[in-house]
Amino acid sequence: HVQLVESGGGSVQAGGSLRLSCAASGYTYSSYCMGWFRQAPGKEREGVAVISRGDPYTYYADSVKGRFTVSLVDHVSTLYLQMDNLQPEDTAMYYCAATPWVPPSTRVRADGYPYWGQGTQVTVS
């Protein structure tokens, strides 16, 4: 039974930083992808950052490049998202997601991920 538990959301002023964490358990795949997605009210869920265990692929949405950094620490089964220089348009519910290894062309699509966390709110004012 795969479980993903996010933490680290909150409210910050524009220009501030937050670090999101996603603790994974019950995951037995040797190669997999994990990512951060976000959804603002009235908008579709979008891929923010994706990382793969098994190849050097990393993806960032254009809107967060240079400001967000995704990392995966295997020995503690935790995915991180360091978010710097946050802006009001980053306000959203942020979700952690995981999937067994899939080709890069499908890694940024939310419908490609069978496992999801409960989400953590990020509010930037």
GROMACS .gro file of N, CA and C in nm:
model
  375
    1HIS      N    1   0.086  -0.119   0.000
    1HIS     CA    2   0.000   0.000   0.000
    1HIS      C    3   0.089   0.123   0.000
    2VAL      N    4   0.085   0.200  -0.110
    2VAL     CA    5   0.169   0.319  -0.123
    2VAL      C    6   0.103   0.437  -0.052
    3GLN      N    7   0.183   0.506   0.026
    3GLN     CA    8   0.135   0.628   0.091
    3GLN      C    9   0.232   0.741   0.066
    4LEU      N   10   0.177   0.857   0.035
    4LEU     CA   11   0.256   0.979   0.015
    4LEU      C   12   0.201   1.085   0.110
    5VAL      N   13   0.286   1.142   0.191
    5VAL     CA   14   0.241   1.240   0.289
    5VAL      C   15   0.322   1.368   0.273
    6GLU      N   16   0.254   1.476   0.232
    6GLU     CA   17   0.321   1.605   0.213
    6GLU      C   18   0.321   1.686   0.342
    7SER      N   19   0.419   1.774   0.350
    7SER     CA   20   0.425   1.871   0.459
    7SER      C   21   0.506   1.990   0.411
    8GLY      N   22   0.497   2.100   0.487
    8GLY     CA   23   0.582   2.215   0.459
    8GLY      C   24   0.512   2.333   0.394
    9GLY      N   25   0.385   2.319   0.363
    9GLY     CA   26   0.314   2.432   0.306
    9GLY      C   27   0.292   2.542   0.409
   10GLY      N   28   0.239   2.655   0.364
   10GLY     CA   29   0.212   2.765   0.455
   10GLY      C   30   0.188   2.893   0.379
   11SER      N   31   0.192   3.002   0.454
   11SER     CA   32   0.170   3.134   0.397
   11SER      C   33   0.298   3.215   0.407
   12VAL      N   34   0.338   3.276   0.296
   12VAL     CA   35   0.458   3.359   0.294
   12VAL      C   36   0.431   3.484   0.212
   13GLN      N   37   0.516   3.582   0.230
   13GLN     CA   38   0.508   3.702   0.147
   13GLN      C   39   0.586   3.679   0.018
   14ALA      N   40   0.552   3.756  -0.083
   14ALA     CA   41   0.622   3.746  -0.211
   14ALA      C   42   0.772   3.766  -0.189
   15GLY      N   43   0.849   3.680  -0.256
   15GLY     CA   44   0.994   3.682  -0.240
   15GLY      C   45   1.045   3.584  -0.136
   16GLY      N   46   0.954   3.526  -0.059
   16GLY     CA   47   0.992   3.433   0.045
   16GLY      C   48   1.016   3.292  -0.008
   17SER      N   49   1.047   3.203   0.084
   17SER     CA   50   1.080   3.065   0.048
   17SER      C   51   1.002   2.966   0.134
   18LEU      N   52   0.979   2.849   0.078
   18LEU     CA   53   0.922   2.736   0.150
   18LEU      C   54   0.987   2.609   0.096
   19ARG      N   55   0.992   2.506   0.180
   19ARG     CA   56   1.037   2.375   0.133
   19ARG      C   57   0.929   2.273   0.163
   20LEU      N   58   0.881   2.211   0.057
   20LEU     CA   59   0.782   2.105   0.071
   20LEU      C   60   0.853   1.970   0.080
   21SER      N   61   0.796   1.881   0.160
   21SER     CA   62   0.847   1.745   0.173
   21SER      C   63   0.737   1.646   0.143
   22CYS      N   64   0.775   1.532   0.089
   22CYS     CA   65   0.679   1.425   0.062
   22CYS      C   66   0.743   1.294   0.104
   23ALA      N   67   0.692   1.239   0.212
   23ALA     CA   68   0.744   1.111   0.263
   23ALA      C   69   0.668   0.996   0.199
   24ALA      N   70   0.741   0.906   0.135
   24ALA     CA   71   0.680   0.792   0.066
   24ALA      C   72   0.702   0.665   0.146
   25SER      N   73   0.600   0.579   0.146
   25SER     CA   74   0.613   0.449   0.209
   25SER      C   75   0.537   0.346   0.127
   26GLY      N   76   0.578   0.220   0.141
   26GLY     CA   77   0.511   0.113   0.070
   26GLY      C   78   0.545   0.104  -0.077
   27TYR      N   79   0.648   0.175  -0.120
   27TYR     CA   80   0.683   0.180  -0.262
   27TYR      C   81   0.800   0.086  -0.285
   28THR      N   82   0.781  -0.014  -0.371
   28THR     CA   83   0.884  -0.116  -0.388
   28THR      C   84   0.949  -0.113  -0.526
   29TYR      N   85   0.915  -0.019  -0.612
   29TYR     CA   86   0.972  -0.013  -0.745
   29TYR      C   87   1.116   0.037  -0.738
   30SER      N   88   1.203  -0.021  -0.819
   30SER     CA   89   1.341   0.025  -0.821
   30SER      C   90   1.359   0.146  -0.912
   31SER      N   91   1.277   0.158  -1.013
   31SER     CA   92   1.279   0.274  -1.101
   31SER      C   93   1.142   0.338  -1.099
   32TYR      N   94   1.138   0.468  -1.073
   32TYR     CA   95   1.009   0.535  -1.063
   32TYR      C   96   1.027   0.684  -1.083
   33CYS      N   97   0.917   0.750  -1.099
   33CYS     CA   98   0.914   0.895  -1.113
   33CYS      C   99   0.830   0.953  -0.999
   34MET      N  100   0.875   1.064  -0.951
   34MET     CA  101   0.797   1.138  -0.850
   34MET      C  102   0.792   1.283  -0.892
   35GLY      N  103   0.682   1.346  -0.860
   35GLY     CA  104   0.668   1.484  -0.903
   35GLY      C  105   0.582   1.566  -0.811
   36TRP      N  106   0.592   1.694  -0.829
   36TRP     CA  107   0.507   1.791  -0.761
   36TRP      C  108   0.412   1.853  -0.864
   37PHE      N  109   0.286   1.854  -0.830
   37PHE     CA  110   0.184   1.916  -0.911
   37PHE      C  111   0.113   2.020  -0.825
   38ARG      N  112   0.050   2.115  -0.890
   38ARG     CA  113  -0.026   2.215  -0.814
   38ARG      C  114  -0.157   2.245  -0.884
   39GLN      N  115  -0.252   2.288  -0.803
   39GLN     CA  116  -0.382   2.323  -0.857
   39GLN      C  117  -0.436   2.444  -0.784
   40ALA      N  118  -0.460   2.549  -0.859
   40ALA     CA  119  -0.519   2.671  -0.806
   40ALA      C  120  -0.670   2.666  -0.831
   41PRO      N  121  -0.748   2.738  -0.752
   41PRO     CA  122  -0.894   2.737  -0.771
   41PRO      C  123  -0.933   2.773  -0.913
   42GLY      N  124  -1.017   2.690  -0.973
   42GLY     CA  125  -1.064   2.717  -1.107
   42GLY      C  126  -0.968   2.680  -1.219
   43LYS      N  127  -0.855   2.622  -1.183
   43LYS     CA  128  -0.755   2.586  -1.284
   43LYS      C  129  -0.728   2.435  -1.281
   44GLU      N  130  -0.673   2.387  -1.391
   44GLU     CA  131  -0.636   2.247  -1.398
   44GLU      C  132  -0.509   2.219  -1.318
   45ARG      N  133  -0.496   2.094  -1.276
   45ARG     CA  134  -0.374   2.055  -1.207
   45ARG      C  135  -0.258   2.055  -1.307
   46GLU      N  136  -0.147   2.116  -1.267
   46GLU     CA  137  -0.034   2.127  -1.358
   46GLU      C  138   0.093   2.070  -1.295
   47GLY      N  139   0.177   2.015  -1.379
   47GLY     CA  140   0.305   1.964  -1.333
   47GLY      C  141   0.400   2.078  -1.303
   48VAL      N  142   0.462   2.076  -1.188
   48VAL     CA  143   0.556   2.179  -1.146
   48VAL      C  144   0.700   2.131  -1.162
   49ALA      N  145   0.729   2.013  -1.107
   49ALA     CA  146   0.864   1.958  -1.113
   49ALA      C  147   0.856   1.807  -1.101
   50VAL      N  148   0.935   1.739  -1.182
   50VAL     CA  149   0.936   1.592  -1.182
   50VAL      C  150   1.080   1.544  -1.181
   51ILE      N  151   1.102   1.436  -1.107
   51ILE     CA  152   1.235   1.377  -1.100
   51ILE      C  153   1.220   1.227  -1.112
   52SER      N  154   1.324   1.163  -1.165
   52SER     CA  155   1.318   1.019  -1.188
   52SER      C  156   1.430   0.947  -1.115
   53ARG      N  157   1.397   0.834  -1.058
   53ARG     CA  158   1.499   0.744  -1.004
   53ARG      C  159   1.519   0.635  -1.108
   54GLY      N  160   1.636   0.636  -1.169
   54GLY     CA  161   1.663   0.539  -1.274
   54GLY      C  162   1.718   0.606  -1.400
   55ASP      N  163   1.701   0.737  -1.410
   55ASP     CA  164   1.764   0.811  -1.517
   55ASP      C  165   1.781   0.956  -1.472
   56PRO      N  166   1.860   1.037  -1.542
   56PRO     CA  167   1.890   1.173  -1.493
   56PRO      C  168   1.785   1.277  -1.528
   57TYR      N  169   1.668   1.233  -1.569
   57TYR     CA  170   1.565   1.326  -1.614
   57TYR      C  171   1.511   1.411  -1.500
   58THR      N  172   1.502   1.540  -1.524
   58THR     CA  173   1.435   1.632  -1.432
   58THR      C  174   1.356   1.732  -1.517
   59TYR      N  175   1.236   1.762  -1.472
   59TYR     CA  176   1.150   1.856  -1.545
   59TYR      C  177   1.106   1.969  -1.453
   60TYR      N  178   1.103   2.088  -1.507
   60TYR     CA  179   1.046   2.203  -1.437
   60TYR      C  180   0.952   2.276  -1.533
   61ALA      N  181   0.839   2.319  -1.481
   61ALA     CA  182   0.753   2.407  -1.559
   61ALA      C  183   0.827   2.539  -1.583
   62ASP      N  184   0.802   2.599  -1.698
   62ASP     CA  185   0.871   2.724  -1.732
   62ASP      C  186   0.850   2.831  -1.625
   63SER      N  187   0.733   2.831  -1.564
   63SER     CA  188   0.699   2.935  -1.466
   63SER      C  189   0.781   2.925  -1.337
   64VAL      N  190   0.846   2.811  -1.314
   64VAL     CA  191   0.920   2.794  -1.188
   64VAL      C  192   1.070   2.774  -1.209
   65LYS      N  193   1.112   2.764  -1.333
   65LYS     CA  194   1.255   2.744  -1.360
   65LYS      C  195   1.339   2.854  -1.298
   66GLY      N  196   1.447   2.814  -1.233
   66GLY     CA  197   1.535   2.910  -1.169
   66GLY      C  198   1.491   2.949  -1.029
   67ARG      N  199   1.370   2.910  -0.989
   67ARG     CA  200   1.319   2.944  -0.855
   67ARG      C  201   1.293   2.821  -0.769
   68PHE      N  202   1.253   2.711  -0.831
   68PHE     CA  203   1.220   2.587  -0.759
   68PHE      C  204   1.326   2.482  -0.788
   69THR      N  205   1.352   2.398  -0.688
   69THR     CA  206   1.446   2.287  -0.704
   69THR      C  207   1.385   2.161  -0.646
   70VAL      N  208   1.378   2.056  -0.728
   70VAL     CA  209   1.324   1.928  -0.683
   70VAL      C  210   1.440   1.834  -0.652
   71SER      N  211   1.425   1.755  -0.547
   71SER     CA  212   1.528   1.657  -0.513
   71SER      C  213   1.463   1.535  -0.450
   72LEU      N  214   1.533   1.424  -0.462
   72LEU     CA  215   1.484   1.297  -0.410
   72LEU      C  216   1.594   1.233  -0.327
   73VAL      N  217   1.565   1.207  -0.201
   73VAL     CA  218   1.662   1.143  -0.112
   73VAL      C  219   1.617   1.000  -0.089
   74ASP      N  220   1.684   0.908  -0.156
   74ASP     CA  221   1.642   0.768  -0.157
   74ASP      C  222   1.639   0.704  -0.020
   75HIS      N  223   1.744   0.725   0.060
   75HIS     CA  224   1.756   0.648   0.184
   75HIS      C  225   1.650   0.685   0.286
   76VAL      N  226   1.584   0.799   0.267
   76VAL     CA  227   1.472   0.834   0.355
   76VAL      C  228   1.341   0.838   0.278
   77SER      N  229   1.346   0.795   0.151
   77SER     CA  230   1.225   0.788   0.066
   77SER      C  231   1.145   0.917   0.071
   78THR      N  232   1.215   1.029   0.053
   78THR     CA  233   1.149   1.159   0.063
   78THR      C  234   1.180   1.245  -0.059
   79LEU      N  235   1.075   1.306  -0.109
   79LEU     CA  236   1.085   1.401  -0.220
   79LEU      C  237   1.073   1.541  -0.164
   80TYR      N  238   1.154   1.631  -0.213
   80TYR     CA  239   1.153   1.769  -0.166
   80TYR      C  240   1.127   1.865  -0.282
   81LEU      N  241   1.072   1.981  -0.248
   81LEU     CA  242   1.060   2.091  -0.343
   81LEU      C  243   1.100   2.218  -0.270
   82GLN      N  244   1.217   2.269  -0.302
   82GLN     CA  245   1.262   2.397  -0.248
   82GLN      C  246   1.208   2.506  -0.337
   83MET      N  247   1.131   2.597  -0.279
   83MET     CA  248   1.067   2.704  -0.355
   83MET      C  249   1.120   2.837  -0.306
   84ASP      N  250   1.191   2.907  -0.391
   84ASP     CA  251   1.247   3.037  -0.358
   84ASP      C  252   1.182   3.146  -0.442
   85ASN      N  253   1.194   3.269  -0.396
   85ASN     CA  254   1.136   3.384  -0.467
   85ASN      C  255   0.991   3.356  -0.505
   86LEU      N  256   0.914   3.312  -0.409
   86LEU     CA  257   0.774   3.279  -0.435
   86LEU      C  258   0.696   3.404  -0.474
   87GLN      N  259   0.601   3.383  -0.564
   87GLN     CA  260   0.518   3.491  -0.615
   87GLN      C  261   0.371   3.457  -0.593
   88PRO      N  262   0.284   3.557  -0.593
   88PRO     CA  263   0.141   3.530  -0.570
   88PRO      C  264   0.084   3.426  -0.666
   89GLU      N  265   0.134   3.421  -0.787
   89GLU     CA  266   0.081   3.323  -0.884
   89GLU      C  267   0.123   3.180  -0.850
   90ASP      N  268   0.209   3.163  -0.752
   90ASP     CA  269   0.244   3.028  -0.705
   90ASP      C  270   0.143   2.975  -0.604
   91THR      N  271   0.050   3.059  -0.563
   91THR     CA  272  -0.052   3.016  -0.468
   91THR      C  273  -0.135   2.902  -0.525
   92ALA      N  274  -0.140   2.792  -0.453
   92ALA     CA  275  -0.212   2.673  -0.501
   92ALA      C  276  -0.203   2.564  -0.395
   93MET      N  277  -0.281   2.459  -0.417
   93MET     CA  278  -0.261   2.336  -0.340
   93MET      C  279  -0.154   2.256  -0.413
   94TYR      N  280  -0.053   2.213  -0.341
   94TYR     CA  281   0.057   2.137  -0.400
   94TYR      C  282   0.044   1.990  -0.362
   95TYR      N  283   0.057   1.905  -0.463
   95TYR     CA  284   0.043   1.761  -0.444
   95TYR      C  285   0.171   1.689  -0.485
   96CYS      N  286   0.205   1.588  -0.409
   96CYS     CA  287   0.312   1.496  -0.443
   96CYS      C  288   0.249   1.376  -0.514
   97ALA      N  289   0.318   1.324  -0.616
   97ALA     CA  290   0.266   1.209  -0.690
   97ALA      C  291   0.380   1.115  -0.727
   98ALA      N  292   0.346   0.989  -0.745
   98ALA     CA  293   0.447   0.889  -0.781
   98ALA      C  294   0.390   0.790  -0.880
   99THR      N  295   0.479   0.738  -0.964
   99THR     CA  296   0.441   0.637  -1.062
   99THR      C  297   0.559   0.546  -1.090
  100PRO      N  298   0.536   0.421  -1.122
  100PRO     CA  299   0.646   0.340  -1.173
  100PRO      C  300   0.704   0.406  -1.297
  101TRP      N  301   0.827   0.368  -1.332
  101TRP     CA  302   0.895   0.435  -1.442
  101TRP      C  303   0.809   0.442  -1.567
  102VAL      N  304   0.801   0.563  -1.625
  102VAL     CA  305   0.729   0.585  -1.750
  102VAL      C  306   0.816   0.672  -1.840
  103PRO      N  307   0.794   0.671  -1.970
  103PRO     CA  308   0.876   0.753  -2.060
  103PRO      C  309   0.863   0.902  -2.028
  104PRO      N  310   0.966   0.980  -2.060
  104PRO     CA  311   0.962   1.124  -2.030
  104PRO      C  312   0.841   1.196  -2.089
  105SER      N  313   0.791   1.151  -2.201
  105SER     CA  314   0.680   1.221  -2.265
  105SER      C  315   0.554   1.220  -2.182
  106THR      N  316   0.543   1.130  -2.086
  106THR     CA  317   0.420   1.120  -2.005
  106THR      C  318   0.441   1.165  -1.861
  107ARG      N  319   0.561   1.204  -1.825
  107ARG     CA  320   0.590   1.229  -1.684
  107ARG      C  321   0.530   1.357  -1.630
  108VAL      N  322   0.493   1.451  -1.715
  108VAL     CA  323   0.440   1.577  -1.664
  108VAL      C  324   0.288   1.579  -1.667
  109ARG      N  325   0.228   1.466  -1.703
  109ARG     CA  326   0.083   1.459  -1.708
  109ARG      C  327   0.030   1.401  -1.578
  110ALA      N  328  -0.062   1.474  -1.517
  110ALA     CA  329  -0.117   1.429  -1.389
  110ALA      C  330  -0.185   1.293  -1.403
  111ASP      N  331  -0.247   1.267  -1.518
  111ASP     CA  332  -0.319   1.141  -1.534
  111ASP      C  333  -0.226   1.021  -1.547
  112GLY      N  334  -0.095   1.046  -1.551
  112GLY     CA  335   0.000   0.936  -1.557
  112GLY      C  336   0.045   0.886  -1.421
  113TYR      N  337  -0.008   0.945  -1.313
  113TYR     CA  338   0.037   0.912  -1.178
  113TYR      C  339  -0.076   0.844  -1.100
  114PRO      N  340  -0.054   0.721  -1.058
  114PRO     CA  341  -0.157   0.650  -0.981
  114PRO      C  342  -0.156   0.680  -0.831
  115TYR      N  343  -0.046   0.734  -0.782
  115TYR     CA  344  -0.034   0.755  -0.637
  115TYR      C  345  -0.022   0.904  -0.607
  116TRP      N  346  -0.104   0.950  -0.511
  116TRP     CA  347  -0.109   1.091  -0.478
  116TRP      C  348  -0.113   1.112  -0.327
  117GLY      N  349  -0.052   1.222  -0.285
  117GLY     CA  350  -0.067   1.265  -0.146
  117GLY      C  351  -0.194   1.347  -0.130
  118GLN      N  352  -0.215   1.392  -0.007
  118GLN     CA  353  -0.338   1.464   0.024
  118GLN      C  354  -0.330   1.612  -0.011
  119GLY      N  355  -0.209   1.661  -0.036
  119GLY     CA  356  -0.191   1.801  -0.073
  119GLY      C  357  -0.154   1.888   0.045
  120THR      N  358  -0.082   1.996   0.014
  120THR     CA  359  -0.046   2.095   0.114
  120THR      C  360  -0.061   2.233   0.051
  121GLN      N  361  -0.123   2.324   0.124
  121GLN     CA  362  -0.156   2.456   0.069
  121GLN      C  363  -0.037   2.550   0.078
  122VAL      N  364  -0.012   2.620  -0.032
  122VAL     CA  365   0.088   2.727  -0.036
  122VAL      C  366   0.017   2.855  -0.075
  123THR      N  367   0.032   2.957   0.009
  123THR     CA  368  -0.032   3.085  -0.016
  123THR      C  369   0.075   3.194  -0.012
  124VAL      N  370   0.082   3.271  -0.120
  124VAL     CA  371   0.181   3.378  -0.132
  124VAL      C  372   0.108   3.510  -0.147
  125SER      N  373   0.137   3.606  -0.062
  125SER     CA  374   0.068   3.735  -0.068
  125SER      C  375   0.165   3.849  -0.093
   0.00000   0.00000   0.00000
